[in-house]
mmCIF file of C-alpha atoms and ligand atoms in Angstrom:
data_model
loop_
_atom_site.group_PDB
_atom_site.id
_atom_site.type_symbol
_atom_site.label_atom_id
_atom_site.label_comp_id
_atom_site.label_asym_id
_atom_site.label_seq_id
_atom_site.Cartn_x
_atom_site.Cartn_y
_atom_site.Cartn_z
ATOM 1 C CA MET A 1 15.924 -30.613 -6.182
ATOM 2 C CA THR A 2 15.600 -27.124 -7.659
ATOM 3 C CA THR A 3 12.982 -24.727 -6.286
ATOM 4 C CA ALA A 4 11.849 -21.583 -8.071
ATOM 5 C CA VAL A 5 10.048 -18.572 -6.616
ATOM 6 C CA THR A 6 8.367 -15.964 -8.798
ATOM 7 C CA GLY A 7 7.951 -12.410 -7.499
ATOM 8 C CA ALA A 8 11.226 -12.978 -5.674
ATOM 9 C CA THR A 9 11.905 -9.226 -5.535
ATOM 10 C CA GLY A 10 8.521 -8.638 -3.864
ATOM 11 C CA HIS A 11 7.801 -8.654 -0.144
ATOM 12 C CA LEU A 12 6.466 -12.212 0.112
ATOM 13 C CA GLY A 13 8.735 -13.826 -2.495
ATOM 14 C CA ALA A 14 11.859 -12.367 -0.883
ATOM 15 C CA LEU A 15 10.811 -13.800 2.487
ATOM 16 C CA VAL A 16 10.267 -17.210 0.871
ATOM 17 C CA VAL A 17 13.747 -17.168 -0.692
ATOM 18 C CA ASP A 18 15.193 -16.198 2.721
ATOM 19 C CA GLY A 19 13.217 -19.026 4.299
ATOM 20 C CA LEU A 20 14.428 -21.632 1.800
ATOM 21 C CA LEU A 21 18.047 -20.656 2.458
ATOM 22 C CA ALA A 22 17.429 -20.667 6.226
ATOM 23 C CA ARG A 23 16.041 -24.216 5.933
ATOM 24 C CA GLY A 24 19.333 -25.314 4.376
ATOM 25 C CA VAL A 25 18.394 -25.338 0.698
ATOM 26 C CA ALA A 26 21.599 -24.588 -1.228
ATOM 27 C CA ALA A 27 21.524 -21.140 -2.837
ATOM 28 C CA ASN A 28 22.398 -22.689 -6.203
ATOM 29 C CA ASP A 29 19.258 -24.863 -5.939
ATOM 30 C CA VAL A 30 17.039 -21.787 -5.603
ATOM 31 C CA VAL A 31 15.839 -19.976 -8.728
ATOM 32 C CA ALA A 32 14.534 -16.438 -8.242
ATOM 33 C CA ILE A 33 12.295 -15.478 -11.152
ATOM 34 C CA VAL A 34 12.163 -11.698 -11.404
ATOM 35 C CA ARG A 35 11.240 -9.092 -13.976
ATOM 36 C CA ASP A 36 14.041 -6.707 -13.020
ATOM 37 C CA ALA A 37 17.491 -8.261 -12.583
ATOM 38 C CA GLU A 38 18.873 -5.061 -11.046
ATOM 39 C CA LYS A 39 16.372 -5.338 -8.193
ATOM 40 C CA ALA A 40 17.587 -8.920 -7.586
ATOM 41 C CA ARG A 41 21.261 -8.055 -7.271
ATOM 42 C CA SER A 42 21.435 -8.984 -3.565
ATOM 43 C CA LEU A 43 19.914 -12.397 -4.351
ATOM 44 C CA ALA A 44 22.548 -13.043 -7.032
ATOM 45 C CA ASP A 45 25.250 -11.928 -4.577
ATOM 46 C CA ARG A 46 24.037 -14.641 -2.200
ATOM 47 C CA GLY A 47 24.426 -17.284 -4.917
ATOM 48 C CA VAL A 48 20.752 -17.633 -5.825
ATOM 49 C CA GLN A 49 20.132 -18.269 -9.534
ATOM 50 C CA VAL A 50 18.403 -15.133 -10.813
ATOM 51 C CA ARG A 51 16.412 -15.604 -14.024
ATOM 52 C CA VAL A 52 14.466 -12.830 -15.710
ATOM 53 C CA ALA A 53 10.931 -13.407 -16.989
ATOM 54 C CA ASN A 54 7.765 -11.341 -17.014
ATOM 55 C CA TYR A 55 4.416 -13.089 -16.420
ATOM 56 C CA THR A 56 3.449 -11.804 -19.879
ATOM 57 C CA ASP A 57 6.236 -13.752 -21.636
ATOM 58 C CA THR A 58 5.584 -17.506 -21.794
ATOM 59 C CA ALA A 59 8.775 -18.247 -23.762
ATOM 60 C CA ALA A 60 10.973 -16.431 -21.205
ATOM 61 C CA LEU A 61 9.098 -18.142 -18.372
ATOM 62 C CA THR A 62 9.686 -21.571 -19.956
ATOM 63 C CA THR A 63 13.411 -20.850 -20.240
ATOM 64 C CA ALA A 64 13.490 -19.553 -16.650
ATOM 65 C CA LEU A 65 11.832 -22.749 -15.391
ATOM 66 C CA ALA A 66 14.294 -25.148 -17.072
ATOM 67 C CA GLY A 67 15.410 -27.794 -14.573
ATOM 68 C CA VAL A 68 13.008 -26.602 -11.870
ATOM 69 C CA ASP A 69 11.214 -29.261 -9.755
ATOM 70 C CA LYS A 70 9.006 -27.156 -7.484
ATOM 71 C CA LEU A 71 7.620 -23.701 -8.209
ATOM 72 C CA LEU A 72 6.014 -21.093 -5.991
ATOM 73 C CA LEU A 73 3.822 -18.919 -8.206
ATOM 74 C CA VAL A 74 3.316 -15.664 -6.295
ATOM 75 C CA SER A 75 0.134 -14.055 -7.579
ATOM 76 C CA GLY A 76 0.819 -10.914 -9.591
ATOM 77 C CA SER A 77 -0.282 -7.365 -8.953
ATOM 78 C CA ASP A 78 -1.756 -6.335 -12.311
ATOM 79 C CA LEU A 79 -5.449 -6.555 -11.402
ATOM 80 C CA GLY A 80 -7.497 -7.656 -14.407
ATOM 81 C CA GLN A 81 -4.454 -9.158 -16.161
ATOM 82 C CA ARG A 82 -3.678 -11.860 -13.683
ATOM 83 C CA VAL A 83 -5.588 -14.836 -15.102
ATOM 84 C CA ALA A 84 -3.755 -14.537 -18.419
ATOM 85 C CA GLN A 85 -0.434 -13.882 -16.674
ATOM 86 C CA HIS A 86 -0.776 -16.770 -14.220
ATOM 87 C CA SER A 87 -1.884 -19.058 -17.082
ATOM 88 C CA ASN A 88 1.343 -18.165 -18.895
ATOM 89 C CA VAL A 89 3.367 -19.237 -15.850
ATOM 90 C CA ILE A 90 1.406 -22.505 -15.555
ATOM 91 C CA GLU A 91 1.802 -23.221 -19.286
ATOM 92 C CA ALA A 92 5.543 -22.569 -18.991
ATOM 93 C CA ALA A 93 5.778 -24.854 -15.942
ATOM 94 C CA GLU A 94 4.027 -27.619 -17.898
ATOM 95 C CA ALA A 95 6.427 -27.167 -20.834
ATOM 96 C CA ALA A 96 9.471 -27.133 -18.543
ATOM 97 C CA GLY A 97 8.461 -30.334 -16.689
ATOM 98 C CA VAL A 98 7.936 -28.769 -13.250
ATOM 99 C CA SER A 99 6.561 -31.379 -10.803
ATOM 100 C CA LEU A 100 4.715 -29.147 -8.290
ATOM 101 C CA ILE A 101 3.234 -25.648 -8.425
ATOM 102 C CA ALA A 102 2.317 -23.892 -5.172
ATOM 103 C CA TYR A 103 0.072 -20.875 -5.761
ATOM 104 C CA THR A 104 -0.663 -17.950 -3.424
ATOM 105 C CA SER A 105 -4.449 -17.634 -3.652
ATOM 106 C CA ILE A 106 -6.964 -15.908 -1.354
ATOM 107 C CA LEU A 107 -8.878 -17.285 1.621
ATOM 108 C CA LYS A 108 -12.089 -19.118 0.604
ATOM 109 C CA ALA A 109 -11.394 -18.389 -3.084
ATOM 110 C CA ASP A 110 -14.185 -20.730 -4.200
ATOM 111 C CA THR A 111 -16.953 -19.045 -2.181
ATOM 112 C CA SER A 112 -15.659 -15.531 -1.474
ATOM 113 C CA GLY A 113 -17.546 -12.545 -2.866
ATOM 114 C CA VAL A 114 -14.473 -10.304 -2.522
ATOM 115 C CA SER A 115 -13.708 -8.932 -6.004
ATOM 116 C CA LEU A 116 -10.067 -10.053 -5.774
ATOM 117 C CA ALA A 117 -11.186 -13.675 -5.449
ATOM 118 C CA ALA A 118 -12.379 -14.050 -9.061
ATOM 119 C CA GLU A 119 -8.892 -13.989 -10.598
ATOM 120 C CA HIS A 120 -7.580 -16.310 -7.888
ATOM 121 C CA LEU A 121 -10.407 -18.791 -8.463
ATOM 122 C CA ALA A 122 -9.847 -18.747 -12.231
ATOM 123 C CA THR A 123 -6.144 -19.460 -11.613
ATOM 124 C CA GLU A 124 -7.055 -22.291 -9.245
ATOM 125 C CA VAL A 125 -9.338 -23.788 -11.917
ATOM 126 C CA ARG A 126 -6.519 -23.557 -14.486
ATOM 127 C CA LEU A 127 -4.248 -25.346 -12.005
ATOM 128 C CA THR A 128 -6.732 -28.154 -11.411
ATOM 129 C CA GLU A 129 -6.888 -28.695 -15.191
ATOM 130 C CA SER A 130 -3.086 -28.929 -15.388
ATOM 131 C CA PRO A 131 -1.253 -32.255 -15.352
ATOM 132 C CA VAL A 132 1.228 -30.637 -12.942
ATOM 133 C CA ALA A 133 0.404 -31.267 -9.260
ATOM 134 C CA ALA A 134 -0.674 -28.115 -7.462
ATOM 135 C CA VAL A 135 -1.050 -26.942 -3.887
ATOM 136 C CA LEU A 136 -3.254 -23.966 -3.138
ATOM 137 C CA LEU A 137 -2.037 -21.588 -0.447
ATOM 138 C CA ARG A 138 -5.207 -19.605 0.190
ATOM 139 C CA ASN A 139 -3.618 -16.732 2.054
ATOM 140 C CA GLY A 140 -5.691 -14.580 4.354
ATOM 141 C CA TRP A 141 -5.099 -10.850 4.762
ATOM 142 C CA TYR A 142 -1.706 -9.511 5.788
ATOM 143 C CA TRP A 143 -1.765 -7.425 8.996
ATOM 144 C CA GLU A 144 0.725 -5.290 7.055
ATOM 145 C CA ASN A 145 -2.238 -4.122 4.920
ATOM 146 C CA TYR A 146 -3.217 -1.857 7.816
ATOM 147 C CA GLN A 147 0.200 -0.231 8.314
ATOM 148 C CA SER A 148 -0.658 2.580 5.900
ATOM 149 C CA SER A 149 -3.903 3.301 7.818
ATOM 150 C CA VAL A 150 -2.075 3.998 11.068
ATOM 151 C CA PRO A 151 -0.916 7.630 10.516
ATOM 152 C CA GLN A 152 -4.379 8.780 9.375
ATOM 153 C CA ALA A 153 -6.109 6.847 12.163
ATOM 154 C CA VAL A 154 -3.843 8.394 14.776
ATOM 155 C CA GLU A 155 -4.202 11.904 13.346
ATOM 156 C CA SER A 156 -8.009 11.770 13.099
ATOM 157 C CA GLY A 157 -8.668 9.400 16.013
ATOM 158 C CA THR A 158 -10.783 7.336 13.618
ATOM 159 C CA LEU A 159 -10.193 4.137 11.704
ATOM 160 C CA LEU A 160 -12.694 4.180 8.866
ATOM 161 C CA GLY A 161 -13.959 1.086 7.055
ATOM 162 C CA ALA A 162 -16.925 -0.941 5.905
ATOM 163 C CA GLY A 163 -16.139 -4.219 7.613
ATOM 164 C CA GLY A 164 -19.028 -4.070 10.083
ATOM 165 C CA SER A 165 -18.487 -6.505 12.913
ATOM 166 C CA GLY A 166 -16.799 -9.113 10.716
ATOM 167 C CA ALA A 167 -13.623 -10.704 12.029
ATOM 168 C CA ILE A 168 -10.306 -10.826 10.172
ATOM 169 C CA ALA A 169 -7.960 -13.756 10.817
ATOM 170 C CA ALA A 170 -4.924 -12.059 9.319
ATOM 171 C CA ALA A 171 -1.270 -12.913 9.857
ATOM 172 C CA SER A 172 2.035 -11.381 8.834
ATOM 173 C CA ARG A 173 3.793 -11.921 5.530
ATOM 174 C CA VAL A 174 6.501 -13.728 7.510
ATOM 175 C CA ASP A 175 3.900 -16.334 8.554
ATOM 176 C CA PHE A 176 2.523 -16.877 5.032
ATOM 177 C CA ALA A 177 6.082 -17.086 3.678
ATOM 178 C CA ALA A 178 6.917 -19.732 6.297
ATOM 179 C CA ALA A 179 3.892 -21.775 5.173
ATOM 180 C CA ALA A 180 5.036 -21.557 1.551
ATOM 181 C CA VAL A 181 8.545 -22.652 2.515
ATOM 182 C CA GLU A 182 7.111 -25.654 4.364
ATOM 183 C CA VAL A 183 5.192 -26.914 1.314
ATOM 184 C CA LEU A 184 8.281 -26.419 -0.852
ATOM 185 C CA VAL A 185 10.785 -28.246 1.377
ATOM 186 C CA THR A 186 8.559 -31.133 2.504
ATOM 187 C CA GLU A 187 6.578 -33.700 0.502
ATOM 188 C CA GLY A 188 2.919 -34.676 0.290
ATOM 189 C CA HIS A 189 1.298 -31.331 -0.511
ATOM 190 C CA GLY A 190 0.193 -31.973 -4.121
ATOM 191 C CA GLY A 191 -3.607 -31.641 -4.418
ATOM 192 C CA LYS A 192 -3.948 -29.951 -1.022
ATOM 193 C CA ILE A 193 -5.876 -26.748 -0.357
ATOM 194 C CA TYR A 194 -4.716 -24.782 2.676
ATOM 195 C CA GLU A 195 -6.982 -22.079 4.129
ATOM 196 C CA LEU A 196 -4.388 -19.916 5.831
ATOM 197 C CA GLY A 197 -5.399 -17.515 8.591
ATOM 198 C CA GLY A 198 -3.937 -16.250 11.830
ATOM 199 C CA ASP A 199 -4.800 -17.004 15.448
ATOM 200 C CA GLU A 200 -6.422 -13.645 16.124
ATOM 201 C CA HIS A 201 -9.942 -12.930 14.869
ATOM 202 C CA LEU A 202 -10.114 -9.139 15.032
ATOM 203 C CA THR A 203 -12.985 -6.895 14.003
ATOM 204 C CA TYR A 204 -12.132 -3.391 12.787
ATOM 205 C CA SER A 205 -13.041 -2.131 16.278
ATOM 206 C CA ASP A 206 -10.382 -4.515 17.608
ATOM 207 C CA VAL A 207 -7.874 -3.312 14.982
ATOM 208 C CA ALA A 208 -8.561 0.292 16.079
ATOM 209 C CA ALA A 209 -7.885 -0.786 19.676
ATOM 210 C CA VAL A 210 -4.592 -2.403 18.587
ATOM 211 C CA ILE A 211 -3.554 0.830 16.817
ATOM 212 C CA ALA A 212 -4.443 2.784 19.977
ATOM 213 C CA GLN A 213 -2.437 0.329 22.070
ATOM 214 C CA VAL A 214 0.728 0.439 19.950
ATOM 215 C CA THR A 215 0.676 4.216 19.362
ATOM 216 C CA GLY A 216 -0.646 5.324 22.749
ATOM 217 C CA LYS A 217 -3.200 7.557 20.951
ATOM 218 C CA PRO A 218 -6.985 7.239 21.088
ATOM 219 C CA VAL A 219 -8.388 5.547 17.955
ATOM 220 C CA GLU A 220 -11.942 4.313 17.450
ATOM 221 C CA TYR A 221 -13.547 2.545 14.533
ATOM 222 C CA THR A 222 -16.242 4.182 12.418
ATOM 223 C CA ASP A 223 -18.208 1.888 10.137
ATOM 224 C CA VAL A 224 -19.833 3.127 6.926
ATOM 225 C CA PRO A 225 -21.658 1.204 4.176
ATOM 226 C CA PRO A 226 -19.371 -0.089 1.366
ATOM 227 C CA ALA A 227 -20.801 2.361 -1.226
ATOM 228 C CA GLU A 228 -20.101 5.312 1.099
ATOM 229 C CA TYR A 229 -16.640 3.949 1.879
ATOM 230 C CA LYS A 230 -15.887 3.822 -1.859
ATOM 231 C CA GLN A 231 -16.926 7.482 -2.250
ATOM 232 C CA ILE A 232 -14.702 8.492 0.684
ATOM 233 C CA LEU A 233 -11.744 6.655 -0.885
ATOM 234 C CA LEU A 234 -12.421 8.331 -4.248
ATOM 235 C CA GLY A 235 -12.556 11.683 -2.449
ATOM 236 C CA ALA A 236 -9.154 10.924 -0.930
ATOM 237 C CA GLY A 237 -7.775 10.559 -4.462
ATOM 238 C CA LEU A 238 -7.636 6.775 -4.864
ATOM 239 C CA PRO A 239 -8.213 5.410 -8.385
ATOM 240 C CA GLU A 240 -11.681 3.930 -8.894
ATOM 241 C CA PHE A 241 -10.457 0.342 -9.316
ATOM 242 C CA VAL A 242 -8.612 0.547 -5.983
ATOM 243 C CA ALA A 243 -11.626 2.112 -4.218
ATOM 244 C CA ASP A 244 -13.839 -0.644 -5.659
ATOM 245 C CA MET A 245 -11.406 -3.337 -4.546
ATOM 246 C CA LEU A 246 -11.086 -1.982 -0.985
ATOM 247 C CA ALA A 247 -14.845 -1.502 -0.590
ATOM 248 C CA SER A 248 -15.445 -5.030 -1.884
ATOM 249 C CA ALA A 249 -12.815 -6.435 0.491
ATOM 250 C CA ASP A 250 -14.464 -4.725 3.458
ATOM 251 C CA ALA A 251 -17.873 -6.020 2.412
ATOM 252 C CA GLY A 252 -16.272 -9.477 2.339
ATOM 253 C CA ILE A 253 -14.847 -8.912 5.815
ATOM 254 C CA SER A 254 -18.348 -8.045 7.079
ATOM 255 C CA ARG A 255 -19.493 -11.442 5.707
ATOM 256 C CA GLY A 256 -16.624 -13.310 7.391
ATOM 257 C CA GLU A 257 -14.821 -14.088 4.137
ATOM 258 C CA LEU A 258 -11.382 -13.148 5.501
ATOM 259 C CA ASP A 259 -11.844 -15.144 8.678
ATOM 260 C CA THR A 260 -11.019 -18.807 9.230
ATOM 261 C CA ASP A 261 -10.304 -21.159 12.085
ATOM 262 C CA SER A 262 -8.966 -23.946 9.855
ATOM 263 C CA GLY A 263 -5.679 -24.170 11.784
ATOM 264 C CA ASP A 264 -3.859 -24.865 8.491
ATOM 265 C CA LEU A 265 -1.357 -22.024 8.894
ATOM 266 C CA GLN A 266 -0.473 -23.070 12.425
ATOM 267 C CA LYS A 267 -0.061 -26.732 11.387
ATOM 268 C CA LEU A 268 2.244 -25.800 8.502
ATOM 269 C CA ILE A 269 4.451 -23.354 10.400
ATOM 270 C CA GLY A 270 4.385 -25.192 13.735
ATOM 271 C CA ARG A 271 3.656 -22.092 15.798
ATOM 272 C CA LYS A 272 1.104 -19.366 16.382
ATOM 273 C CA SER A 273 0.816 -16.514 13.882
ATOM 274 C CA THR A 274 2.408 -13.117 14.483
ATOM 275 C CA PRO A 275 0.099 -10.840 16.509
ATOM 276 C CA ALA A 276 -1.312 -7.725 14.809
ATOM 277 C CA ALA A 277 0.204 -5.556 17.546
ATOM 278 C CA GLU A 278 3.671 -6.869 16.758
ATOM 279 C CA VAL A 279 3.239 -6.169 13.026
ATOM 280 C CA LEU A 280 1.726 -2.699 13.499
ATOM 281 C CA ARG A 281 4.217 -1.668 16.188
HETATM 282 N N1 NAP B 1 -2.965 -11.489 1.346
HETATM 283 C C1 NAP B 1 -2.875 -10.165 1.270
HETATM 284 O O1 NAP B 1 -3.268 -9.420 2.202
HETATM 285 C C2 NAP B 1 -2.286 -9.547 0.055
HETATM 286 C C3 NAP B 1 -2.047 -8.161 0.052
HETATM 287 C C4 NAP B 1 -1.462 -7.615 -1.094
HETATM 288 C C5 NAP B 1 -1.164 -8.423 -2.182
HETATM 289 N N2 NAP B 1 -1.428 -9.748 -2.142
HETATM 290 C C6 NAP B 1 -1.134 -10.656 -3.262
HETATM 291 O O2 NAP B 1 0.001 -11.420 -2.871
HETATM 292 C C7 NAP B 1 1.085 -11.174 -3.792
HETATM 293 C C8 NAP B 1 2.388 -11.137 -3.018
HETATM 294 O O3 NAP B 1 2.318 -10.120 -2.023
HETATM 295 P P1 NAP B 1 3.545 -9.124 -1.815
HETATM 296 O O4 NAP B 1 3.261 -8.382 -0.575
HETATM 297 O O5 NAP B 1 4.829 -9.848 -1.976
HETATM 298 O O6 NAP B 1 3.362 -8.147 -3.074
HETATM 299 P P2 NAP B 1 4.512 -7.347 -3.822
HETATM 300 O O7 NAP B 1 5.577 -6.926 -2.870
HETATM 301 O O8 NAP B 1 3.826 -6.295 -4.633
HETATM 302 O O9 NAP B 1 5.154 -8.424 -4.793
HETATM 303 C C9 NAP B 1 4.565 -8.821 -5.999
HETATM 304 C C10 NAP B 1 5.647 -9.470 -6.823
HETATM 305 O O10 NAP B 1 5.083 -9.914 -8.062
HETATM 306 C C11 NAP B 1 5.962 -9.478 -9.099
HETATM 307 N N3 NAP B 1 5.200 -9.272 -10.315
HETATM 308 C C12 NAP B 1 4.070 -8.543 -10.450
HETATM 309 N N4 NAP B 1 3.701 -8.520 -11.749
HETATM 310 C C13 NAP B 1 4.606 -9.259 -12.426
HETATM 311 C C14 NAP B 1 4.779 -9.595 -13.787
HETATM 312 N N5 NAP B 1 3.916 -9.152 -14.733
HETATM 313 N N6 NAP B 1 5.812 -10.380 -14.127
HETATM 314 C C15 NAP B 1 6.701 -10.812 -13.187
HETATM 315 N N7 NAP B 1 6.598 -10.513 -11.877
HETATM 316 C C16 NAP B 1 5.572 -9.742 -11.514
HETATM 317 C C17 NAP B 1 6.548 -8.179 -8.607
HETATM 318 O O11 NAP B 1 7.724 -7.851 -9.318
HETATM 319 P P3 NAP B 1 8.568 -6.515 -8.987
HETATM 320 O O12 NAP B 1 9.355 -6.839 -7.741
HETATM 321 O O13 NAP B 1 9.400 -6.316 -10.184
HETATM 322 O O14 NAP B 1 7.561 -5.412 -8.753
HETATM 323 C C18 NAP B 1 6.788 -8.499 -7.154
HETATM 324 O O15 NAP B 1 8.023 -9.151 -7.001
HETATM 325 C C19 NAP B 1 0.717 -9.850 -4.477
HETATM 326 O O16 NAP B 1 1.316 -9.761 -5.758
HETATM 327 C C20 NAP B 1 -0.794 -9.952 -4.558
HETATM 328 O O17 NAP B 1 -1.216 -10.784 -5.627
HETATM 329 C C21 NAP B 1 -1.956 -10.322 -1.029
#
């Protein structure tokens, strides 16, 4: 049984490769699909098969997927390009005879108004049209997303956002990687949709309190409307597409679109999710 992971030089993909090896999958049965072989040197040193293919190159992807049974397609990072890129990976998997594709989607992809959800939903639709069995890992937010907010929040005493009083059921990348490993090393996941969220349901006021707790500095949350939040982000020098994406995500948080109590993550990983305080500490 050969298992491939795309984005294997990224944060999540690397954790999944580690997890497969930790579960006893032989290194030679793991294929790391990367776009930069140099970045994957440590994987090759551990005996993992490193194959180079960009999501833009269907022919290279088909070659990279030769002999692969199960594939984790880690969603890409080129916003606006991802439906075409993910479709290339799916087409290559079909051509190579892959038997299962697991895809890292977003929580509530089919109903979410968060701008990021559109490309995920289009990829999910492409997967449902494929003859290859698919399992949808609808990942919630990473607590790691808030790591970069900590210095500014501590310095100013304010965590700024547009999430209102909406709760976020985030978890750590380690937790989402463990869920992906579980669907790759066990059977019966084809056709399943997992809504993956953590045990905590924290509002931004709660996140501010966690930052205060782990840093020992006073931090309080200030809520602004999404349009104002976008302008503040633009003023801080962020590109417009990033400001739009972050404002849209916060609006989604205010509507509860990054919250879930499905229990799917906990069932897959067999434990509670990693607390925000542990991640942010
Ligand atoms: N749930 C969340 O809160 C959250 C937050 C951020 C992102 N995401 C999504 O989840 C994915 C995984 O998260 P992460 O933290 O592991 O992100 P990451 O560290 O940025 O990893 C993304 C991986 O995708 C690879 N990749 C991107 N474009 C590619 C292309 N055109 N061809 C081949 N490989 C490509 C990257 O390759 P390189 O290593 O060469 O750069 C990298 O390995 C992200 O890509 C994004 O879609 C989710």
